[in-house]
Coordinates of C-alpha atoms in Angstrom, one line a residue:
Chain W
M571 CA 0.0 -0.4 0.0
K572 CA 1.3 3.5 -1.0
I573 CA 1.3 6.1 1.8
S574 CA 1.7 9.9 0.8
K575 CA 4.0 12.1 2.9
E576 CA 1.5 13.6 4.8
E577 CA -0.5 10.3 5.7
F578 CA 2.9 9.1 6.9
L579 CA 3.6 12.0 9.2
S580 CA 0.5 11.2 10.9
L581 CA 0.5 7.8 11.1
A582 CA 4.0 7.7 12.6
G583 CA 3.4 10.8 14.7
M584 CA 6.2 12.8 13.2
E585 CA 7.3 16.0 12.7
H586 CA 8.5 17.3 8.9
E587 CA 11.9 18.5 10.2
T588 CA 12.3 15.2 11.8
L589 CA 11.4 12.9 8.5
D590 CA 13.4 15.5 6.3
A591 CA 16.2 14.8 8.8
W592 CA 16.1 11.0 8.8
I593 CA 15.6 10.8 4.8
E594 CA 19.0 12.8 5.1
E595 CA 20.7 10.3 7.3
E596 CA 19.2 7.7 5.1
W597 CA 17.6 6.2 7.7
L598 CA 14.2 6.3 5.9
R599 CA 14.2 5.1 2.2
P600 CA 10.7 6.2 0.6
R601 CA 10.6 5.4 -2.9
G602 CA 9.1 8.0 -5.4
S603 CA 10.8 11.7 -6.3
S604 CA 11.6 14.3 -3.6
A605 CA 8.8 16.2 -5.1
E606 CA 6.3 13.1 -4.1
L607 CA 7.5 10.6 -1.6
N608 CA 5.7 7.3 -1.4
F609 CA 6.0 5.5 1.7
T610 CA 4.9 1.8 2.7
D611 CA 4.2 0.2 6.1
I612 CA 7.7 -1.2 6.4
D613 CA 8.8 2.7 6.2
I614 CA 6.2 2.9 9.5
A615 CA 7.3 0.0 11.2
R616 CA 10.9 1.2 10.5
A617 CA 10.1 5.2 11.8
R618 CA 8.7 3.2 14.9
L619 CA 12.0 1.2 15.7
I620 CA 14.0 4.3 15.3
R621 CA 11.8 6.3 17.6
E622 CA 12.5 3.5 20.2
L623 CA 16.0 2.9 19.8
Q624 CA 16.2 7.0 20.6
A625 CA 13.7 7.4 23.1
D626 CA 13.7 3.9 25.1
F627 CA 17.2 2.9 24.8
G628 CA 19.0 6.4 24.8
V629 CA 20.7 5.5 21.5
N630 CA 22.0 8.6 19.6
D631 CA 22.3 9.7 16.3
E632 CA 25.4 7.8 15.2
G633 CA 24.3 4.8 17.1
V634 CA 21.2 5.1 15.3
G635 CA 23.1 4.7 12.0
V636 CA 24.9 2.0 13.3
I637 CA 22.5 0.0 14.6
L638 CA 20.2 0.2 11.4
N639 CA 23.1 -0.9 8.9
L640 CA 23.7 -4.5 11.2
V641 CA 19.6 -4.7 11.3
D642 CA 19.4 -4.4 7.6
Q643 CA 22.5 -7.0 7.0
L644 CA 20.9 -9.0 9.7
Y645 CA 17.7 -9.2 8.1
G646 CA 19.4 -9.6 4.8
M647 CA 20.9 -12.6 5.9
R648 CA 18.0 -14.0 7.7
R649 CA 16.1 -14.2 4.3
T650 CA 18.8 -15.5 2.4
L651 CA 18.8 -18.4 4.9
M652 CA 15.1 -18.9 4.8
E653 CA 15.8 -19.1 0.8
L654 CA 18.2 -21.4 1.2
R655 CA 16.0 -23.8 3.6
Q656 CA 13.1 -23.2 0.9
A657 CA 15.7 -24.3 -2.1
I658 CA 17.3 -27.5 -0.2
R659 CA 13.5 -28.4 0.9
I660 CA 12.4 -28.2 -2.5
T661 CA 15.6 -30.2 -3.9
S662 CA 15.3 -32.8 -1.3
E663 CA 11.6 -33.5 -2.3
Q664 CA 12.7 -33.6 -5.7
D665 CA 14.9 -36.6 -4.7
Chain O
M1040 CA -8.0 -15.7 33.4
R1041 CA -4.3 -15.8 33.2
A1042 CA -2.9 -14.4 36.4
V1043 CA -1.3 -11.1 36.1
K1044 CA 2.1 -10.8 37.1
D1045 CA 3.6 -7.8 39.3
P1046 CA 5.1 -4.9 37.1
Y1047 CA 7.7 -4.5 39.9
E1048 CA 8.6 -8.2 39.3
I1049 CA 8.5 -8.1 35.5
L1050 CA 11.1 -4.9 35.6
G1051 CA 12.7 -6.7 38.5
V1052 CA 13.0 -3.5 40.5
A1053 CA 11.9 -3.1 44.3
T1054 CA 8.1 -1.5 44.9
A1055 CA 10.0 1.8 46.3
A1056 CA 12.4 1.7 43.4
S1057 CA 12.9 5.6 41.8
A1058 CA 11.5 6.5 38.5
D1059 CA 15.1 6.8 37.5
D1060 CA 15.8 3.1 38.6
I1061 CA 12.6 2.0 36.8
Q1062 CA 13.9 3.7 33.5
K1063 CA 17.0 2.3 33.6
A1064 CA 15.4 -1.2 34.0
Y1065 CA 13.0 -0.8 31.3
R1066 CA 15.9 0.3 29.0
K1067 CA 18.3 -2.7 30.4
L1068 CA 15.7 -5.3 29.6
A1069 CA 14.2 -3.7 26.2
K1070 CA 17.8 -3.5 24.7
K1071 CA 18.1 -7.3 25.2
L1072 CA 14.3 -8.1 24.2
H1073 CA 13.3 -5.8 21.5
P1074 CA 11.8 -8.1 18.9
D1075 CA 13.5 -6.5 16.1
L1076 CA 17.0 -6.7 17.3
N1077 CA 16.2 -10.6 18.0
P1078 CA 14.3 -11.8 14.9
G1079 CA 14.9 -15.4 15.5
N1080 CA 14.0 -15.3 19.4
L1081 CA 10.5 -15.9 19.7
E1082 CA 10.1 -16.0 23.7
A1083 CA 11.7 -12.6 23.6
E1084 CA 9.0 -10.8 22.1
Q1085 CA 6.4 -12.3 24.5
K1086 CA 9.1 -11.0 27.1
F1087 CA 9.3 -7.6 25.6
K1088 CA 5.3 -7.4 25.7
E1089 CA 5.4 -8.2 29.5
V1090 CA 8.0 -5.4 30.0
A1091 CA 6.8 -2.8 27.9
G1092 CA 3.6 -3.4 29.5
A1093 CA 4.9 -3.0 33.0
Y1094 CA 6.9 0.0 32.3
G1095 CA 3.5 1.6 30.6
L1096 CA 2.3 0.9 34.1
V1097 CA 4.7 1.9 36.6
G1098 CA 6.9 4.2 34.0
D1099 CA 4.1 6.6 34.1
T1100 CA 4.0 8.6 37.4
E1101 CA 0.3 9.2 37.3
K1102 CA -0.6 5.5 36.5
R1103 CA 2.2 4.3 39.0
R1104 CA 0.5 6.2 41.9
R1105 CA -3.0 4.7 40.8
F1106 CA -1.7 1.4 40.6
D1107 CA 0.2 1.6 44.0
N1108 CA -3.2 2.7 45.4
G1109 CA -4.8 -0.2 43.9
E1110 CA -6.9 2.1 41.8
I1111 CA -5.9 -0.1 38.8
D1112 CA -4.4 -3.1 38.4
A1113 CA -1.8 -4.8 35.9
A1114 CA -4.5 -6.6 33.7
G1115 CA -4.5 -5.4 30.4
A1116 CA -1.2 -3.6 30.6
E1117 CA 0.2 -5.4 28.0
R1118 CA -0.4 -3.2 24.8
P1119 CA -1.2 -5.2 21.6
R1120 CA 1.1 -3.8 19.0
Q1121 CA 0.3 -3.7 15.2
N1122 CA 3.6 -4.9 13.6
Y1123 CA 7.4 -4.9 14.3
Y1124 CA 10.2 -3.9 11.6
R1125 CA 11.0 -7.9 11.6
D1126 CA 7.4 -8.3 9.9
Y1127 CA 8.6 -6.8 6.9
A1128 CA 12.2 -7.2 6.9
T1129 CA 12.1 -10.9 6.0
S1130 CA 9.2 -10.6 3.6
E1131 CA 10.0 -12.2 0.2
Q1132 CA 8.8 -9.3 -1.8
G1133 CA 11.8 -7.2 -1.4
H1134 CA 12.0 -3.7 0.0
P1135 CA 14.2 -0.9 0.3
Y1136 CA 16.4 -1.9 2.8
T1137 CA 17.3 -5.0 1.7
D1138 CA 21.1 -5.3 2.3
D1139 CA 23.2 -8.7 1.5
S1140 CA 26.7 -6.7 1.7
G1141 CA 26.7 -9.3 5.2
F1142 CA 27.4 -12.0 3.3
A1143 CA 28.5 -10.5 0.0
D1144 CA 31.8 -12.3 0.3
F1145 CA 30.6 -15.7 0.7
M1146 CA 29.1 -15.4 -3.2
D1147 CA 32.6 -14.5 -4.9
S1148 CA 33.8 -18.2 -3.9
E1149 CA 33.6 -21.3 -5.8
D1150 CA 32.3 -23.8 -3.7
T1151 CA 28.5 -25.0 -3.6
F1152 CA 27.4 -23.1 -1.0
A1153 CA 28.4 -20.2 -3.0
E1154 CA 26.6 -21.3 -5.8
L1155 CA 23.3 -21.8 -3.9
L1156 CA 23.8 -17.9 -2.9
R1157 CA 24.0 -16.5 -6.3
R1158 CA 21.1 -19.1 -7.3
S1159 CA 18.6 -17.4 -4.7
A1160 CA 20.1 -13.9 -5.5
R1161 CA 19.4 -14.5 -9.3
A1162 CA 16.1 -15.8 -8.1
Q1163 CA 15.5 -12.8 -6.0
A1164 CA 16.3 -10.7 -8.8
N1165 CA 13.7 -12.1 -11.3
R1166 CA 11.1 -12.7 -9.6
R1167 CA 7.2 -12.6 -10.5
G1168 CA 5.1 -10.0 -8.9
H1169 CA 2.5 -11.0 -6.5
D1170 CA -0.8 -11.7 -7.5
L1171 CA -3.3 -9.0 -6.1
E1172 CA -6.7 -9.7 -4.7
F1173 CA -10.1 -7.5 -5.0
R1174 CA -14.0 -8.3 -4.4
L1175 CA -16.0 -6.5 -6.9
P1176 CA -19.7 -5.9 -6.1
I1177 CA -21.9 -6.5 -9.1
E1178 CA -25.5 -5.9 -9.7
F1179 CA -27.7 -9.3 -10.3
I1180 CA -28.7 -8.0 -13.7
E1181 CA -24.9 -7.3 -14.4
S1182 CA -24.1 -11.0 -13.1
I1183 CA -26.6 -12.0 -15.9
A1184 CA -26.1 -10.0 -18.5
G1185 CA -22.6 -9.3 -18.3
A1186 CA -20.9 -5.6 -18.0
N1187 CA -17.6 -3.4 -17.9
R1188 CA -16.8 -2.5 -14.9
R1189 CA -13.8 -0.1 -13.7
L1190 CA -11.7 -0.6 -10.3
T1191 CA -10.2 1.7 -8.6
L1192 CA -7.2 0.1 -6.7
P1193 CA -5.6 1.5 -3.6
D1194 CA -2.9 3.3 -5.2
G1195 CA -5.5 5.2 -7.5
S1196 CA -4.8 3.6 -10.6
T1197 CA -7.7 1.9 -12.4
L1198 CA -8.4 -1.6 -13.7
D1199 CA -11.0 -2.3 -16.7
V1200 CA -12.6 -5.3 -15.8
A1201 CA -14.9 -7.1 -18.1
I1202 CA -17.6 -9.5 -16.6
P1203 CA -18.6 -12.2 -18.7
P1204 CA -22.4 -13.0 -18.7
G1205 CA -23.6 -15.5 -16.4
I1206 CA -21.1 -15.3 -13.7
V1207 CA -21.9 -17.0 -10.5
E1208 CA -21.4 -15.6 -6.6
G1209 CA -17.5 -16.3 -5.6
Q1210 CA -16.2 -17.0 -9.2
V1211 CA -12.5 -15.4 -9.4
L1212 CA -11.9 -13.3 -12.5
R1213 CA -8.1 -13.7 -13.3
L1214 CA -6.3 -10.9 -15.4
R1215 CA -3.4 -11.8 -16.5
G1216 CA 0.0 -9.5 -15.7
K1217 CA -2.4 -6.7 -14.0
G1218 CA -0.8 -7.5 -10.5
A1219 CA 2.0 -6.0 -8.6
A1220 CA 5.5 -5.4 -10.5
G1221 CA 7.9 -8.1 -10.6
S1222 CA 11.7 -7.4 -10.2
G1223 CA 14.2 -8.0 -12.9
K1224 CA 12.8 -10.5 -15.7
G1225 CA 10.2 -11.8 -13.6
G1226 CA 7.4 -9.8 -15.0
P1227 CA 4.1 -8.9 -13.3
G1228 CA 1.6 -10.8 -11.0
D1229 CA -2.2 -11.1 -11.9
A1230 CA -5.6 -9.2 -10.5
L1231 CA -7.5 -11.9 -8.9
I1232 CA -11.0 -10.5 -8.8
E1233 CA -13.7 -11.9 -6.8
V1234 CA -17.1 -11.4 -7.6
E1235 CA -19.8 -10.7 -5.1
I1236 CA -23.4 -10.7 -6.7
K1237 CA -25.6 -8.2 -4.7
P1238 CA -28.9 -9.9 -4.2
D1239 CA -31.9 -8.5 -6.2
L1240 CA -35.2 -6.9 -5.0
S1241 CA -36.9 -9.3 -7.8
F1242 CA -34.7 -11.8 -9.2
T1243 CA -33.0 -14.9 -7.7
R1244 CA -31.2 -17.2 -9.4
E1245 CA -30.6 -21.2 -9.2
G1246 CA -28.4 -23.0 -11.4
D1247 CA -29.6 -21.4 -15.2
G1248 CA -32.9 -21.0 -14.2
I1249 CA -34.3 -17.4 -12.7
Y1250 CA -37.1 -16.9 -10.8
L1251 CA -39.5 -14.0 -10.5
E1252 CA -42.7 -13.2 -8.6
L1253 CA -44.9 -11.2 -10.6
P1254 CA -47.7 -9.3 -9.3
V1255 CA -50.9 -9.7 -11.7
T1256 CA -54.5 -8.4 -11.4
L1257 CA -57.6 -10.2 -10.8
T1258 CA -58.5 -9.1 -14.5
E1259 CA -55.6 -10.5 -15.9
A1260 CA -55.5 -13.7 -14.0
V1261 CA -59.1 -14.5 -14.7
L1262 CA -59.5 -13.6 -18.3
G1263 CA -56.0 -14.0 -19.6
A1264 CA -53.9 -10.9 -20.7
R1265 CA -50.6 -10.3 -22.6
I1266 CA -48.6 -8.5 -20.1
K1267 CA -44.8 -7.1 -19.7
V1268 CA -42.4 -9.1 -17.6
P1269 CA -38.9 -7.8 -16.8
T1270 CA -35.9 -10.0 -17.1
P1271 CA -32.1 -9.3 -16.8
T1272 CA -31.8 -9.0 -20.4
G1273 CA -34.8 -6.3 -20.9
A1274 CA -38.5 -6.4 -20.8
V1275 CA -40.4 -9.3 -22.6
T1276 CA -44.0 -9.6 -23.6
M1277 CA -45.8 -12.9 -22.1
T1278 CA -49.2 -14.7 -22.4
V1279 CA -51.0 -15.1 -18.8
P1280 CA -53.4 -17.7 -19.5
K1281 CA -57.1 -17.2 -18.6
G1282 CA -57.7 -18.9 -15.4
S1283 CA -54.1 -18.0 -14.0
N1284 CA -53.6 -18.1 -10.1
T1285 CA -51.2 -17.1 -7.8
G1286 CA -48.7 -19.8 -7.6
T1287 CA -49.4 -20.6 -11.5
T1288 CA -45.6 -20.6 -12.9
L1289 CA -45.2 -19.8 -16.5
R1290 CA -42.1 -20.8 -18.3
L1291 CA -40.1 -18.2 -20.4
R1292 CA -37.8 -20.2 -22.6
G1293 CA -34.0 -18.6 -22.9
K1294 CA -34.5 -16.0 -20.8
G1295 CA -32.5 -17.6 -17.9
A1296 CA -28.7 -17.4 -17.3
P1297 CA -26.0 -18.8 -19.7
K1298 CA -25.3 -22.0 -19.7
H1299 CA -21.5 -23.6 -19.4
A1300 CA -22.2 -25.6 -22.6
G1301 CA -23.7 -22.6 -25.0
G1302 CA -27.6 -21.6 -24.8
Y1303 CA -29.5 -20.1 -22.2
G1304 CA -31.3 -21.3 -19.2
D1305 CA -35.1 -20.3 -18.8
Q1306 CA -37.1 -17.8 -16.7
F1307 CA -39.5 -19.0 -14.3
V1308 CA -42.1 -16.3 -13.6
K1309 CA -44.5 -17.1 -10.6
L1310 CA -47.8 -15.1 -10.5
K1311 CA -49.2 -13.4 -7.8
V1312 CA -52.8 -12.0 -7.8
I1313 CA -53.2 -8.8 -6.1
L1314 CA -56.6 -7.4 -5.3
P1315 CA -57.0 -3.5 -5.9
K1316 CA -55.7 -1.6 -2.8
E1317 CA -58.8 0.2 -2.2
P1318 CA -62.0 -1.6 -1.4
N1319 CA -64.2 -1.6 -4.6
P1320 CA -68.2 -1.6 -4.2
E1321 CA -68.6 -3.2 -7.6
L1322 CA -66.4 -5.8 -6.9
E1323 CA -68.2 -6.6 -3.4
A1324 CA -71.4 -6.3 -5.2
F1325 CA -70.3 -9.0 -7.6
V1326 CA -68.9 -11.2 -5.0
S1327 CA -72.1 -11.0 -2.9
G1328 CA -74.1 -12.6 -5.6
W1329 CA -71.3 -15.1 -6.9
E1330 CA -72.9 -18.3 -5.4
S1331 CA -70.3 -20.7 -6.6
G1332 CA -67.7 -18.7 -5.4
K1333 CA -69.2 -18.9 -1.7
S1334 CA -69.7 -22.7 -2.1
Y1335 CA -65.8 -23.2 -3.4
N1336 CA -63.6 -24.3 -0.4
P1337 CA -59.8 -23.8 -1.0
R1338 CA -59.0 -25.0 2.3
E1339 CA -60.4 -29.1 1.6
E1340 CA -56.7 -30.3 1.8
V1341 CA -55.6 -28.3 4.5
A1342 CA -55.2 -30.1 7.6
P1343 CA -58.1 -29.0 10.4

């Protein structure tokens, strides 16, 4: 589902300036052009994670970037592992 | 009911702990248990919910005061939460935050494992788009006669749907290539449109047959008449035979729903004799003097 910038701000409970800063830092990478940004559900969930890192865990801005980068790598690996498991399952069913 | 644990116990602090200590305890636990940072640990999510619920209660000065005074209890303190980042981050659809650099070096080697990884990456790059599912409510008449409808999708784009004549409730139309875009050479998925037929006030359908109850006047029923009858494909003229009654069912050949094998079913018209709305002196005078009408008992076969 596509979400406009205005909808995103209200769904995520964020201010314009904060969102611009997060996009600038590449913590959020919405699709679309800068004139018309398109967000999806994953951006809302990611914004919530960032807010929790800052507000609840006391992580500072530098820390947020490091954590997001590692989290993305972790999920990339998890997804690949899941695919490999699937591929192996299919292969062994064919045997 | 499940026993509700004491929020102080969940956070591992004394009942008299300062607000500062409570926050520290919460942060320490949250860092360990946050589901997004523990994607493989299902137990962590349950514990995190408890911890977040406990902190929501005693981490708030006003709520803590009321809890300590016994005005509120810990029941319902676990706030349900819609979705975690992890619920999206491993979705097979791919997303803008995908990062394979954590094992990119593995893919460069020559062993079987690397080959598997490369294959998986290629499959990912050329994945067919997902099928998108929609529901389309249509009028009964459209379901028999067919129609062209335009669906507006959530993203504002439109989809033209040709509804074939004779479609039935729950039937799914597949529009090839009208689903979500794929990646690489994957090609788009299909749009799957489930048809929902709105109930009609006059017509019902059973198989190929269409049923209609049609009011006729006393005059038409007694003397017979040529009357206009609606069908889903337009009105037709039908002969009501002399001496028709309420319940008399007439068949209109070929005016039913299209058949699978070609051709059409029939429409069945069940007559319903309706007297004039206002009492009519002429009719009353005639019926008072009508002896054979008085001696006829239509309830003879009805058990007493």
